[in-house]
Short mmCIF file of C-alpha atoms in Angstrom, two decimals:
data_model
loop_
_atom_site.label_atom_id
_atom_site.label_comp_id
_atom_site.label_asym_id
_atom_site.label_seq_id
_atom_site.Cartn_x
_atom_site.Cartn_y
_atom_site.Cartn_z
CA UNK N 22 6.40 -5.75 -20.83
CA UNK N 23 7.94 -2.29 -20.52
CA UNK N 24 11.38 -3.82 -20.07
CA UNK N 25 10.94 -5.95 -23.20
CA UNK N 26 10.00 -2.88 -25.24
CA UNK N 27 12.90 -0.91 -23.83
CA UNK N 28 15.36 -3.72 -24.54
CA UNK N 29 14.11 -4.31 -28.06
CA UNK N 30 14.45 -0.65 -29.02
CA UNK N 31 17.90 -0.05 -27.59
CA UNK N 32 21.18 -1.71 -28.39
CA UNK N 33 23.40 -3.15 -25.69
CA UNK N 34 25.70 -0.14 -26.00
CA UNK N 35 22.74 2.18 -25.58
CA UNK N 36 21.59 0.31 -22.48
CA UNK N 37 25.08 0.58 -21.00
CA UNK N 38 25.16 4.33 -21.67
CA UNK N 39 21.77 4.70 -19.96
CA UNK N 40 22.89 2.90 -16.80
CA UNK N 41 20.58 4.04 -13.99
CA UNK N 42 19.78 7.45 -15.46
CA UNK N 43 16.25 8.80 -15.64
CA UNK N 44 14.57 10.69 -18.51
CA UNK N 45 16.02 13.99 -17.27
CA UNK N 46 19.55 12.83 -18.12
CA UNK N 47 19.04 10.16 -20.78
CA UNK N 48 16.72 9.62 -23.76
CA UNK N 49 16.81 6.77 -26.26
CA UNK N 50 19.00 7.59 -29.26
CA UNK N 51 16.17 6.41 -31.54
CA UNK N 52 13.96 9.52 -31.61
CA UNK N 53 11.01 7.48 -32.85
CA UNK N 54 11.06 5.45 -29.63
CA UNK N 55 11.03 8.35 -27.16
CA UNK N 56 7.23 8.51 -26.84
CA UNK N 57 7.11 4.81 -25.97
CA UNK N 58 10.01 5.18 -23.56
CA UNK N 59 8.30 8.09 -21.77
CA UNK N 60 4.94 6.35 -21.51
CA UNK N 61 6.59 3.13 -20.29
CA UNK N 62 8.52 5.13 -17.67
CA UNK N 63 5.33 6.79 -16.41
CA UNK N 64 3.48 3.46 -16.43
CA UNK N 65 6.09 1.79 -14.23
CA UNK N 66 6.34 4.77 -11.85
CA UNK N 67 2.55 4.95 -11.51
CA UNK N 68 2.06 1.18 -11.19
CA UNK N 69 4.42 1.01 -8.23
CA UNK N 70 3.55 4.39 -6.66
CA UNK N 71 7.03 5.83 -7.25
CA UNK N 72 7.70 9.54 -7.25
CA UNK N 73 8.88 11.63 -10.18
CA UNK N 74 11.23 14.49 -9.38
CA UNK N 75 10.86 17.93 -11.01
CA UNK N 76 13.67 17.42 -13.55
CA UNK N 77 12.24 14.04 -14.55
CA UNK N 78 8.75 15.56 -14.88
CA UNK N 79 10.05 18.39 -17.08
CA UNK N 80 11.88 15.96 -19.37
CA UNK N 81 8.84 13.71 -19.64
CA UNK N 82 6.58 16.68 -20.35
CA UNK N 83 8.93 17.90 -23.09
CA UNK N 84 8.99 14.44 -24.65
CA UNK N 85 5.25 13.88 -24.41
CA UNK N 86 4.49 17.29 -25.93
CA UNK N 87 5.65 15.68 -29.17
CA UNK N 88 3.44 12.62 -28.70
CA UNK N 89 -0.12 13.69 -29.45
CA UNK N 90 -2.93 11.37 -28.39
CA UNK N 91 -0.63 8.84 -26.74
CA UNK N 92 -2.64 6.85 -24.18
CA UNK N 93 -1.04 5.54 -21.01
CA UNK N 94 -2.66 2.42 -19.57
CA UNK N 95 -1.67 1.49 -16.03
CA UNK N 96 -2.53 -1.53 -13.94
CA UNK N 97 -1.76 -0.65 -10.32
CA UNK N 98 0.28 -3.11 -8.29
CA UNK N 99 -1.59 -4.79 -5.49
#
């Protein structure tokens, strides 16, 4: 689901520019999509028990500060 949202909001060129970068070094060019991108990123990291480094956390915090009342629903992987 997160991948579908990410793909629908970003062009092919945007996806190529993102490559394997994390939120500390890349944000979607569509400012209106950044809240969704950040919450999707956190959802995937939490679902799979992946760590978030300090730079990533700072970037996500900065993004989410502009996203009031944005819930994050996570179903943990088994």
